[in-house]
PDB file of C-alpha atoms in Angstrom:
ATOM      1  CA  MET A  19      50.471   7.260 -27.396  1.00 56.00           C
ATOM      2  CA  SER A  20      47.473   7.543 -25.084  1.00 63.00           C
ATOM      3  CA  VAL A  21      44.110   7.036 -26.107  1.00 65.00           C
ATOM      4  CA  SER A  22      41.422   9.132 -24.446  1.00 64.00           C
ATOM      5  CA  THR A  23      38.077   8.272 -24.133  1.00 63.00           C
ATOM      6  CA  PRO A  24      35.267  10.719 -23.473  1.00 62.00           C
ATOM      7  CA  ALA A  25      33.804  10.918 -20.178  1.00 63.00           C
ATOM      8  CA  SER A  26      30.347   9.447 -20.483  1.00 66.00           C
ATOM      9  CA  SER A  27      27.680  10.792 -18.171  1.00 69.00           C
ATOM     10  CA  ALA A  28      24.857   8.779 -17.776  1.00 71.00           C
ATOM     11  CA  ALA A  29      21.573  10.528 -17.936  1.00 70.00           C
ATOM     12  CA  VAL A  30      19.330  10.140 -14.904  1.00 70.00           C
ATOM     13  CA  PRO A  31      15.788  10.480 -15.861  1.00 73.00           C
ATOM     14  CA  ALA A  32      14.146  12.978 -13.748  1.00 83.00           C
ATOM     15  CA  ILE A  33      10.818  11.891 -11.834  1.00 82.00           C
ATOM     16  CA  SER A  34       7.948  14.584 -12.051  1.00 89.00           C
ATOM     17  CA  PRO A  35       6.534  15.676  -8.789  1.00 88.00           C
ATOM     18  CA  ARG A  36       2.928  14.652 -10.129  1.00 92.00           C
ATOM     19  CA  LEU A  37       4.175  10.993 -10.538  1.00 93.00           C
ATOM     20  CA  LEU A  38       5.837  11.142  -7.199  1.00 92.00           C
ATOM     21  CA  ALA A  39       2.926  12.371  -5.497  1.00 93.00           C
ATOM     22  CA  ILE A  40       0.510   9.640  -7.272  1.00 95.00           C
ATOM     23  CA  ALA A  41       3.145   6.957  -6.197  1.00 95.00           C
ATOM     24  CA  LEU A  42       3.278   8.253  -2.583  1.00 96.00           C
ATOM     25  CA  VAL A  43      -0.675   8.156  -2.180  1.00 97.00           C
ATOM     26  CA  THR A  44      -0.828   4.868  -3.857  1.00 97.00           C
ATOM     27  CA  VAL A  45       1.606   3.501  -1.175  1.00 96.00           C
ATOM     28  CA  VAL A  46      -0.225   5.038   1.666  1.00 96.00           C
ATOM     29  CA  LEU A  47      -3.414   3.822   0.609  1.00 94.00           C
ATOM     30  CA  ALA A  48      -1.959   0.233  -0.013  1.00 91.00           C
ATOM     31  CA  LEU A  49      -0.600   0.448   3.712  1.00 90.00           C
ATOM     32  CA  MET A  50      -3.915   1.576   4.890  1.00 86.00           C
ATOM     33  CA  LEU A  51      -5.759  -1.240   2.999  1.00 81.00           C
ATOM     34  CA  ALA A  52      -3.389  -3.790   4.386  1.00 80.00           C
ATOM     35  CA  TYR A  53      -3.577  -2.684   7.972  1.00 78.00           C
ATOM     36  CA  LEU A  54      -7.444  -2.489   7.858  1.00 73.00           C
ATOM     37  CA  VAL A  55      -7.584  -6.158   6.387  1.00 71.00           C
ATOM     38  CA  GLY A  56      -4.667  -7.574   8.496  1.00 72.00           C
ATOM     39  CA  PHE A  57      -4.428  -5.989  11.736  1.00 72.00           C
ATOM     40  CA  ASP A  58      -7.587  -3.906  12.507  1.00 66.00           C
ATOM     41  CA  GLN A  59      -9.897  -6.720  13.917  1.00 65.00           C
ATOM     42  CA  GLY A  60     -12.808  -4.243  13.902  1.00 61.00           C
ATOM     43  CA  ALA A  61     -10.946  -1.347  15.941  1.00 65.00           C
ATOM     44  CA  LEU A  62     -12.221   1.324  13.322  1.00 63.00           C
ATOM     45  CA  SER A  63     -15.469   0.098  12.447  1.00 61.00           C
ATOM     46  CA  GLN A  64     -17.145   1.898  15.131  1.00 63.00           C
ATOM     47  CA  SER A  65     -20.293   2.882  12.983  1.00 62.00           C
ATOM     48  CA  GLY A  66     -21.582  -0.375  12.629  1.00 65.00           C
ATOM     49  CA  MET A  67     -20.489  -4.033  11.735  1.00 73.00           C
ATOM     50  CA  TYR A  68     -20.500  -3.688   7.759  1.00 74.00           C
ATOM     51  CA  LEU A  69     -16.867  -2.756   7.604  1.00 71.00           C
ATOM     52  CA  HIS A  70     -15.716  -5.173  10.253  1.00 72.00           C
ATOM     53  CA  GLU A  71     -17.548  -8.126   8.271  1.00 76.00           C
ATOM     54  CA  LEU A  72     -16.231  -7.038   5.016  1.00 76.00           C
ATOM     55  CA  MET A  73     -12.363  -6.812   6.531  1.00 75.00           C
ATOM     56  CA  HIS A  74     -13.183 -10.226   8.140  1.00 77.00           C
ATOM     57  CA  ASP A  75     -14.249 -11.690   5.062  1.00 80.00           C
ATOM     58  CA  GLY A  76     -11.068  -9.937   3.259  1.00 78.00           C
ATOM     59  CA  ARG A  77      -8.758 -11.812   5.876  1.00 79.00           C
ATOM     60  CA  HIS A  78     -10.025 -15.149   5.128  1.00 81.00           C
ATOM     61  CA  LEU A  79      -9.800 -14.581   1.417  1.00 82.00           C
ATOM     62  CA  LEU A  80      -6.133 -13.603   1.927  1.00 78.00           C
ATOM     63  CA  GLY A  81      -5.515 -16.526   4.287  1.00 82.00           C
ATOM     64  CA  VAL A  82      -4.527 -14.043   7.231  1.00 76.00           C
ATOM     65  CA  PRO A  83      -5.364 -15.815  10.580  1.00 75.00           C
ATOM     66  CA  CYS A  84      -7.799 -13.884  12.584  1.00 71.00           C
ATOM     67  CA  HIS A  85      -9.482 -16.061  15.168  1.00 70.00           C
TER      68      HIS A  85
END
């Protein structure tokens, strides 16, 4: 006598396109901020020294070597 077990299908939750877009924008903004703080070294701050000094202080705060 064989015992048959019903095939169980695991339901995969669907990710809404809005949630996916929010996650993508968040990741892109986080990567841009990490670039500005960690690697920019003032290349994008052509309008003045404010952005450069802000990111320079951020590098010191995070412990990223900058000079």
